[in-house]
PDB file of C-alpha atoms in Angstrom:
ATOM      1  CA  UNK A 509      70.809 114.272  66.908  1.00 49.00           C
ATOM      2  CA  UNK A 510      71.515 110.529  66.783  1.00 50.00           C
ATOM      3  CA  UNK A 511      75.217 111.341  66.351  1.00 53.00           C
ATOM      4  CA  UNK A 512      75.506 112.701  69.913  1.00 57.00           C
ATOM      5  CA  UNK A 513      75.637 109.252  71.634  1.00 55.00           C
ATOM      6  CA  UNK A 514      78.093 108.111  68.985  1.00 53.00           C
ATOM      7  CA  UNK A 515      80.381 111.049  69.731  1.00 56.00           C
ATOM      8  CA  UNK A 516      80.154 110.312  73.453  1.00 56.00           C
ATOM      9  CA  UNK A 517      80.994 106.637  72.883  1.00 51.00           C
ATOM     10  CA  UNK A 518      83.957 107.541  70.701  1.00 49.00           C
ATOM     11  CA  UNK A 519      85.147 109.973  73.373  1.00 53.00           C
ATOM     12  CA  UNK A 520      85.024 107.233  76.009  1.00 47.00           C
ATOM     13  CA  UNK A 521      87.036 104.914  73.738  1.00 45.00           C
ATOM     14  CA  UNK A 522      89.728 107.531  73.120  1.00 48.00           C
ATOM     15  CA  UNK A 523      89.922 108.367  76.829  1.00 49.00           C
ATOM     16  CA  UNK A 524      90.372 104.685  77.685  1.00 48.00           C
ATOM     17  CA  UNK A 525      93.137 104.355  75.093  1.00 45.00           C
ATOM     18  CA  UNK A 526      94.900 107.406  76.495  1.00 46.00           C
ATOM     19  CA  UNK A 527      94.751 105.934  80.000  1.00 46.00           C
ATOM     20  CA  UNK A 528      96.306 102.657  78.820  1.00 41.00           C
ATOM     21  CA  UNK A 529      99.186 104.507  77.159  1.00 41.00           C
ATOM     22  CA  UNK A 530      99.686 106.752  80.181  1.00 41.00           C
ATOM     23  CA  UNK A 531      99.940 103.748  82.479  1.00 41.00           C
ATOM     24  CA  UNK A 532     102.360 101.966  80.156  1.00 40.00           C
ATOM     25  CA  UNK A 533     104.781 104.859  79.667  1.00 40.00           C
ATOM     26  CA  UNK A 534     106.233 105.571  83.140  1.00 41.00           C
ATOM     27  CA  UNK A 535     107.001 101.896  83.846  1.00 45.00           C
ATOM     28  CA  UNK A 536     110.222 101.989  81.809  1.00 50.00           C
ATOM     29  CA  UNK A 537     111.364 105.508  82.748  1.00 78.00           C
ATOM     30  CA  UNK A 538     113.871 104.503  85.452  1.00 93.00           C
ATOM     31  CA  UNK A 539     117.623 104.035  85.398  1.00 97.00           C
ATOM     32  CA  UNK A 540     117.934 100.249  85.123  1.00 97.00           C
ATOM     33  CA  UNK A 541     120.505  97.493  84.676  1.00 97.00           C
ATOM     34  CA  UNK A 542     119.928  95.220  81.663  1.00 97.00           C
ATOM     35  CA  UNK A 543     119.655  92.300  81.517  1.00 96.00           C
ATOM     36  CA  UNK A 544     118.241  92.230  85.017  1.00 96.00           C
ATOM     37  CA  UNK A 545     119.505  88.741  85.913  1.00 97.00           C
ATOM     38  CA  UNK A 546     122.812  86.847  85.901  1.00 97.00           C
ATOM     39  CA  UNK A 547     124.209  83.642  87.328  1.00 96.00           C
ATOM     40  CA  UNK A 548     125.962  83.519  90.667  1.00 96.00           C
ATOM     41  CA  UNK A 549     129.691  82.937  90.499  1.00 94.00           C
ATOM     42  CA  UNK A 550     130.112  83.867  86.844  1.00 94.00           C
ATOM     43  CA  UNK A 551     130.935  86.895  84.741  1.00 96.00           C
ATOM     44  CA  UNK A 552     128.475  89.013  82.819  1.00 97.00           C
ATOM     45  CA  UNK A 553     128.134  92.155  80.733  1.00 98.00           C
ATOM     46  CA  UNK A 554     125.331  94.588  81.561  1.00 98.00           C
ATOM     47  CA  UNK A 555     124.050  97.937  80.336  1.00 98.00           C
ATOM     48  CA  UNK A 556     123.056 100.744  82.655  1.00 98.00           C
ATOM     49  CA  UNK A 557     120.136 102.229  80.721  1.00 98.00           C
ATOM     50  CA  UNK A 558     119.559 105.927  81.391  1.00 98.00           C
ATOM     51  CA  UNK A 559     116.461 107.718  80.059  1.00 98.00           C
ATOM     52  CA  UNK A 560     116.121 111.492  80.145  1.00 97.00           C
ATOM     53  CA  UNK A 561     112.997 112.311  82.152  1.00 94.00           C
ATOM     54  CA  UNK A 562     113.456 116.093  82.100  1.00 95.00           C
ATOM     55  CA  UNK A 563     111.750 117.971  79.273  1.00 95.00           C
ATOM     56  CA  UNK A 564     113.886 121.082  79.760  1.00 96.00           C
ATOM     57  CA  UNK A 565     117.401 119.761  80.509  1.00 98.00           C
ATOM     58  CA  UNK A 566     120.001 117.280  79.252  1.00 98.00           C
ATOM     59  CA  UNK A 567     121.656 114.436  81.151  1.00 98.00           C
ATOM     60  CA  UNK A 568     125.420 115.008  81.223  1.00 98.00           C
ATOM     61  CA  UNK A 569     126.701 112.643  83.938  1.00 98.00           C
ATOM     62  CA  UNK A 570     125.988 109.232  85.428  1.00 98.00           C
ATOM     63  CA  UNK A 571     127.525 107.902  88.628  1.00 98.00           C
ATOM     64  CA  UNK A 572     127.081 104.232  89.517  1.00 98.00           C
ATOM     65  CA  UNK A 573     128.131 102.931  92.926  1.00 98.00           C
ATOM     66  CA  UNK A 574     129.213  99.293  93.115  1.00 97.00           C
ATOM     67  CA  UNK A 575     128.472  97.334  96.299  1.00 95.00           C
ATOM     68  CA  UNK A 576     131.469  96.678  98.549  1.00 94.00           C
ATOM     69  CA  UNK A 577     129.682  94.127 100.721  1.00 93.00           C
ATOM     70  CA  UNK A 578     130.013  91.868  97.667  1.00 94.00           C
ATOM     71  CA  UNK A 579     133.030  93.354  95.858  1.00 95.00           C
ATOM     72  CA  UNK A 580     133.694  92.680  92.185  1.00 96.00           C
ATOM     73  CA  UNK A 581     137.328  92.037  91.343  1.00 94.00           C
ATOM     74  CA  UNK A 582     137.002  92.572  87.591  1.00 94.00           C
ATOM     75  CA  UNK A 583     135.197  95.660  86.300  1.00 97.00           C
ATOM     76  CA  UNK A 584     135.663  96.949  82.748  1.00 97.00           C
ATOM     77  CA  UNK A 585     133.819  99.698  80.874  1.00 98.00           C
ATOM     78  CA  UNK A 586     133.119  99.601  77.148  1.00 98.00           C
ATOM     79  CA  UNK A 587     134.309 102.828  75.453  1.00 98.00           C
ATOM     80  CA  UNK A 588     131.374 105.041  74.506  1.00 98.00           C
ATOM     81  CA  UNK A 589     131.989 107.864  72.010  1.00 98.00           C
ATOM     82  CA  UNK A 590     131.342 111.264  73.569  1.00 98.00           C
ATOM     83  CA  UNK A 591     131.622 110.033  77.162  1.00 98.00           C
ATOM     84  CA  UNK A 592     134.602 109.737  79.511  1.00 98.00           C
ATOM     85  CA  UNK A 593     134.492 106.930  82.063  1.00 98.00           C
ATOM     86  CA  UNK A 594     136.496 107.008  85.291  1.00 98.00           C
ATOM     87  CA  UNK A 595     136.641 104.398  88.040  1.00 98.00           C
ATOM     88  CA  UNK A 596     137.306 104.815  91.742  1.00 98.00           C
ATOM     89  CA  UNK A 597     138.661 101.992  93.886  1.00 96.00           C
ATOM     90  CA  UNK A 598     138.247 101.426  97.614  1.00 96.00           C
ATOM     91  CA  UNK A 599     140.291  99.309 100.008  1.00 95.00           C
ATOM     92  CA  UNK A 600     138.386  96.282 101.238  1.00 93.00           C
ATOM     93  CA  UNK A 601     137.959  95.589 104.930  1.00 89.00           C
ATOM     94  CA  UNK A 602     138.680  91.947 104.170  1.00 88.00           C
ATOM     95  CA  UNK A 603     140.591  90.844 101.044  1.00 87.00           C
ATOM     96  CA  UNK A 604     138.836  88.411  98.745  1.00 86.00           C
ATOM     97  CA  UNK A 605     140.389  85.541  96.798  1.00 84.00           C
ATOM     98  CA  UNK A 606     140.017  85.496  93.025  1.00 84.00           C
ATOM     99  CA  UNK A 607     141.654  82.673  91.073  1.00 82.00           C
ATOM    100  CA  UNK A 608     143.825  81.932  94.104  1.00 83.00           C
ATOM    101  CA  UNK A 609     145.099  85.499  94.533  1.00 85.00           C
ATOM    102  CA  UNK A 610     144.217  87.982  97.257  1.00 87.00           C
ATOM    103  CA  UNK A 611     142.400  91.109  96.073  1.00 89.00           C
ATOM    104  CA  UNK A 612     142.621  93.952  98.587  1.00 91.00           C
ATOM    105  CA  UNK A 613     140.711  96.657  96.696  1.00 94.00           C
ATOM    106  CA  UNK A 614     137.825  96.821  94.274  1.00 95.00           C
ATOM    107  CA  UNK A 615     136.039  99.331  92.067  1.00 97.00           C
ATOM    108  CA  UNK A 616     133.487 101.171  94.171  1.00 97.00           C
ATOM    109  CA  UNK A 617     132.262 103.777  91.688  1.00 98.00           C
ATOM    110  CA  UNK A 618     132.085 104.401  87.942  1.00 98.00           C
ATOM    111  CA  UNK A 619     131.425 107.902  86.601  1.00 98.00           C
ATOM    112  CA  UNK A 620     130.541 108.681  83.000  1.00 98.00           C
ATOM    113  CA  UNK A 621     130.872 112.376  82.071  1.00 98.00           C
ATOM    114  CA  UNK A 622     129.660 113.778  78.776  1.00 98.00           C
ATOM    115  CA  UNK A 623     132.268 115.437  76.576  1.00 98.00           C
ATOM    116  CA  UNK A 624     131.555 118.891  75.140  1.00 97.00           C
ATOM    117  CA  UNK A 625     128.610 118.716  72.768  1.00 96.00           C
ATOM    118  CA  UNK A 626     127.451 115.304  74.049  1.00 98.00           C
ATOM    119  CA  UNK A 627     124.296 114.793  76.095  1.00 98.00           C
ATOM    120  CA  UNK A 628     121.211 112.682  76.589  1.00 98.00           C
ATOM    121  CA  UNK A 629     118.532 115.032  75.319  1.00 98.00           C
ATOM    122  CA  UNK A 630     114.854 115.049  76.324  1.00 97.00           C
ATOM    123  CA  UNK A 631     113.059 112.060  74.848  1.00 96.00           C
ATOM    124  CA  UNK A 632     116.306 110.096  74.465  1.00 97.00           C
ATOM    125  CA  UNK A 633     118.188 107.425  76.429  1.00 98.00           C
ATOM    126  CA  UNK A 634     121.719 106.056  76.543  1.00 98.00           C
ATOM    127  CA  UNK A 635     123.252 102.732  77.584  1.00 98.00           C
ATOM    128  CA  UNK A 636     126.554 102.410  79.433  1.00 98.00           C
ATOM    129  CA  UNK A 637     128.065  98.918  79.117  1.00 98.00           C
ATOM    130  CA  UNK A 638     130.173  97.234  81.784  1.00 98.00           C
ATOM    131  CA  UNK A 639     131.606  93.735  82.283  1.00 98.00           C
ATOM    132  CA  UNK A 640     131.507  92.472  85.869  1.00 96.00           C
ATOM    133  CA  UNK A 641     132.772  89.484  87.797  1.00 95.00           C
ATOM    134  CA  UNK A 642     133.135  87.184  89.373  1.00 95.00           C
ATOM    135  CA  UNK A 643     129.615  87.620  90.706  1.00 96.00           C
ATOM    136  CA  UNK A 644     129.118  86.530  94.329  1.00 94.00           C
ATOM    137  CA  UNK A 645     127.856  83.005  94.946  1.00 93.00           C
ATOM    138  CA  UNK A 646     126.345  83.919  98.315  1.00 92.00           C
ATOM    139  CA  UNK A 647     124.011  86.778  97.297  1.00 95.00           C
ATOM    140  CA  UNK A 648     120.679  86.869  95.494  1.00 95.00           C
ATOM    141  CA  UNK A 649     121.084  90.399  94.117  1.00 96.00           C
ATOM    142  CA  UNK A 650     123.459  93.304  93.622  1.00 97.00           C
ATOM    143  CA  UNK A 651     122.185  96.860  94.109  1.00 97.00           C
ATOM    144  CA  UNK A 652     123.878  99.651  92.141  1.00 98.00           C
ATOM    145  CA  UNK A 653     122.917 103.043  93.545  1.00 98.00           C
ATOM    146  CA  UNK A 654     123.100 105.669  90.802  1.00 98.00           C
ATOM    147  CA  UNK A 655     123.064 109.448  90.448  1.00 98.00           C
ATOM    148  CA  UNK A 656     121.894 111.131  87.239  1.00 98.00           C
ATOM    149  CA  UNK A 657     123.016 114.746  86.705  1.00 98.00           C
ATOM    150  CA  UNK A 658     121.380 117.261  84.353  1.00 98.00           C
ATOM    151  CA  UNK A 659     122.982 120.329  82.828  1.00 98.00           C
ATOM    152  CA  UNK A 660     120.661 122.608  84.818  1.00 97.00           C
ATOM    153  CA  UNK A 661     122.170 121.316  88.067  1.00 97.00           C
ATOM    154  CA  UNK A 662     119.400 118.855  88.969  1.00 97.00           C
ATOM    155  CA  UNK A 663     120.568 115.519  90.387  1.00 98.00           C
ATOM    156  CA  UNK A 664     118.222 112.520  90.472  1.00 97.00           C
ATOM    157  CA  UNK A 665     119.221 109.943  93.080  1.00 98.00           C
ATOM    158  CA  UNK A 666     118.302 106.412  92.029  1.00 98.00           C
ATOM    159  CA  UNK A 667     119.174 104.884  95.398  1.00 97.00           C
ATOM    160  CA  UNK A 668     116.015 103.430  96.972  1.00 96.00           C
ATOM    161  CA  UNK A 669     115.950  99.659  97.443  1.00 93.00           C
ATOM    162  CA  UNK A 670     112.723  97.797  96.724  1.00 85.00           C
ATOM    163  CA  UNK A 671     111.267  95.886  99.680  1.00 85.00           C
ATOM    164  CA  UNK A 672     109.351  92.629  99.423  1.00 83.00           C
ATOM    165  CA  UNK A 673     105.608  93.159  99.708  1.00 85.00           C
ATOM    166  CA  UNK A 674     105.860  96.924  99.300  1.00 86.00           C
ATOM    167  CA  UNK A 675     105.202  99.163  96.274  1.00 90.00           C
ATOM    168  CA  UNK A 676     108.155 100.045  94.094  1.00 89.00           C
ATOM    169  CA  UNK A 677     109.890 103.195  95.372  1.00 92.00           C
ATOM    170  CA  UNK A 678     109.733 106.365  93.302  1.00 93.00           C
ATOM    171  CA  UNK A 679     113.481 106.291  92.574  1.00 96.00           C
ATOM    172  CA  UNK A 680     114.517 102.612  92.665  1.00 96.00           C
ATOM    173  CA  UNK A 681     118.184 101.694  92.497  1.00 97.00           C
ATOM    174  CA  UNK A 682     119.236  99.557  89.513  1.00 97.00           C
ATOM    175  CA  UNK A 683     119.267  95.943  90.743  1.00 97.00           C
ATOM    176  CA  UNK A 684     120.841  92.832  89.244  1.00 97.00           C
ATOM    177  CA  UNK A 685     119.113  89.637  90.394  1.00 97.00           C
ATOM    178  CA  UNK A 686     121.478  86.683  90.835  1.00 97.00           C
ATOM    179  CA  UNK A 687     120.295  83.161  90.118  1.00 96.00           C
ATOM    180  CA  UNK A 688     121.869  79.829  90.969  1.00 93.00           C
ATOM    181  CA  UNK A 689     123.907  78.122  88.272  1.00 80.00           C
ATOM    182  CA  UNK A 690     121.867  75.593  86.297  1.00 73.00           C
ATOM    183  CA  UNK A 691     124.609  72.946  86.568  1.00 49.00           C
ATOM    184  CA  UNK A 692     128.147  72.422  87.793  1.00 41.00           C
ATOM    185  CA  UNK A 693     129.670  73.936  84.643  1.00 47.00           C
ATOM    186  CA  UNK A 694     127.701  77.167  84.816  1.00 43.00           C
ATOM    187  CA  UNK A 695     129.707  80.082  86.130  1.00 41.00           C
ATOM    188  CA  UNK A 696     133.014  78.286  85.520  1.00 43.00           C
ATOM    189  CA  UNK A 697     136.154  80.358  85.929  1.00 41.00           C
ATOM    190  CA  UNK A 698     137.130  82.445  82.899  1.00 43.00           C
ATOM    191  CA  UNK A 699     140.619  82.911  81.476  1.00 39.00           C
ATOM    192  CA  UNK A 700     143.207  83.139  84.228  1.00 35.00           C
ATOM    193  CA  UNK A 701     144.283  86.672  83.303  1.00 38.00           C
ATOM    194  CA  UNK A 702     140.998  87.974  84.730  1.00 41.00           C
ATOM    195  CA  UNK A 703     140.615  90.690  82.094  1.00 43.00           C
ATOM    196  CA  UNK A 704     137.216  91.610  80.654  1.00 41.00           C
ATOM    197  CA  UNK A 705     136.367  88.391  82.330  1.00 40.00           C
ATOM    198  CA  UNK A 706     134.183  86.416  79.938  1.00 43.00           C
ATOM    199  CA  UNK A 707     134.856  83.431  77.734  1.00 39.00           C
ATOM    200  CA  UNK A 708     133.497  83.589  74.195  1.00 39.00           C
ATOM    201  CA  UNK A 709     130.484  81.501  75.181  1.00 39.00           C
ATOM    202  CA  UNK A 710     129.780  83.651  78.232  1.00 42.00           C
ATOM    203  CA  UNK A 711     130.111  86.827  76.194  1.00 44.00           C
ATOM    204  CA  UNK A 712     127.667  85.403  73.639  1.00 43.00           C
ATOM    205  CA  UNK A 713     125.256  84.474  76.416  1.00 42.00           C
ATOM    206  CA  UNK A 714     125.458  87.986  77.819  1.00 42.00           C
ATOM    207  CA  UNK A 715     124.747  89.431  74.379  1.00 44.00           C
ATOM    208  CA  UNK A 716     121.815  87.067  73.938  1.00 43.00           C
ATOM    209  CA  UNK A 717     120.462  88.109  77.323  1.00 42.00           C
ATOM    210  CA  UNK A 718     120.730  91.755  76.296  1.00 44.00           C
ATOM    211  CA  UNK A 719     118.885  91.003  73.075  1.00 44.00           C
ATOM    212  CA  UNK A 720     116.224  89.154  75.031  1.00 44.00           C
ATOM    213  CA  UNK A 721     115.821  92.200  77.267  1.00 43.00           C
ATOM    214  CA  UNK A 722     115.338  94.407  74.210  1.00 45.00           C
ATOM    215  CA  UNK A 723     112.855  91.922  72.749  1.00 44.00           C
ATOM    216  CA  UNK A 724     110.982  91.870  76.028  1.00 48.00           C
ATOM    217  CA  UNK A 725     110.697  95.664  75.999  1.00 47.00           C
ATOM    218  CA  UNK A 726     109.476  95.549  72.391  1.00 47.00           C
ATOM    219  CA  UNK A 727     106.940  92.880  73.299  1.00 48.00           C
ATOM    220  CA  UNK A 728     105.600  95.022  76.132  1.00 52.00           C
ATOM    221  CA  UNK A 729     105.223  98.000  73.797  1.00 46.00           C
ATOM    222  CA  UNK A 730     103.472  95.879  71.152  1.00 50.00           C
ATOM    223  CA  UNK A 731     101.249  94.420  73.839  1.00 53.00           C
ATOM    224  CA  UNK A 732     100.182  97.891  74.944  1.00 50.00           C
ATOM    225  CA  UNK A 733      99.539  98.898  71.342  1.00 47.00           C
ATOM    226  CA  UNK A 734      97.452  95.739  70.901  1.00 55.00           C
ATOM    227  CA  UNK A 735      95.380  96.609  73.954  1.00 53.00           C
ATOM    228  CA  UNK A 736      94.805 100.127  72.655  1.00 49.00           C
ATOM    229  CA  UNK A 737      93.822  98.841  69.210  1.00 48.00           C
ATOM    230  CA  UNK A 738      91.474  96.324  70.806  1.00 56.00           C
ATOM    231  CA  UNK A 739      89.835  98.964  72.981  1.00 49.00           C
ATOM    232  CA  UNK A 740      89.437 101.336  70.036  1.00 49.00           C
ATOM    233  CA  UNK A 741      88.063  98.534  67.823  1.00 55.00           C
ATOM    234  CA  UNK A 742      85.549  97.451  70.434  1.00 54.00           C
ATOM    235  CA  UNK A 743      84.443 101.027  70.923  1.00 55.00           C
ATOM    236  CA  UNK A 744      84.024 101.659  67.217  1.00 53.00           C
ATOM    237  CA  UNK A 745      82.072  98.413  66.878  1.00 53.00           C
ATOM    238  CA  UNK A 746      79.812  99.548  69.687  1.00 50.00           C
ATOM    239  CA  UNK A 747      79.332 102.908  67.983  1.00 49.00           C
ATOM    240  CA  UNK A 748      78.479 101.133  64.710  1.00 54.00           C
ATOM    241  CA  UNK A 749      75.880  98.942  66.399  1.00 50.00           C
ATOM    242  CA  UNK A 750      74.252 102.006  67.993  1.00 55.00           C
ATOM    243  CA  UNK A 751      74.103 103.726  64.629  1.00 55.00           C
ATOM    244  CA  UNK A 752      72.652 100.630  62.961  1.00 53.00           C
ATOM    245  CA  UNK A 753      70.119 100.248  65.755  1.00 52.00           C
ATOM    246  CA  UNK A 754      69.130 103.881  65.427  1.00 53.00           C
ATOM    247  CA  UNK A 755      68.702 103.560  61.646  1.00 50.00           C
ATOM    248  CA  UNK A 756      66.558 100.431  62.013  1.00 49.00           C
ATOM    249  CA  UNK A 757      64.363 102.091  64.626  1.00 50.00           C
ATOM    250  CA  UNK A 758      63.717 105.035  62.328  1.00 49.00           C
TER     251      UNK A 758
END
């Protein structure tokens, strides 16, 4: 009969561990832009990370809208096997100057469509890499509204903008936070041809930032696992003390 409290204690420990894991899981299940920060005025490379949140359907298309209130003159997609990327351009109300030249139109939308036999299956994610620039020097963020299409016809609209002081919306739009350059050389102009847009050092920095983002995600997962292990260990220790106490009393 002494085992009944022990079973109850163990049950509480397992329930607590399950709650910790449940709370940790949904936090990363949005369409996001990674890394989430870049310097104003420079060029960067980012990944649009797309998880499949549907247990019964596959993701087969991603549409990302680029802001035209802060147009980006140079936009390049990295080829991704199994996916076809297309870009749409829009005429700007007011031309912008890039490296001394007037730019009258800019990419307003990128669409990735899965080729036959390609998909993001349940429990999987995919990253779509893009180089962007020059980033605006007069904005603190860029919002990329995105649409995720499943092969059953469902479309998830990741278009809600987060508001200061308010809870995160259910379907937040991927957002790139822009920070001020650390010094006068940060965000310096790249090669004059304006192609993919990054010098070797900038490209390396972007890659390092991406790696840091991945490391940060890994750290969060390990942190959650550590919490669970700690909770389970404390619970088992408590159960052991109750058993020892019960044996001594007898």
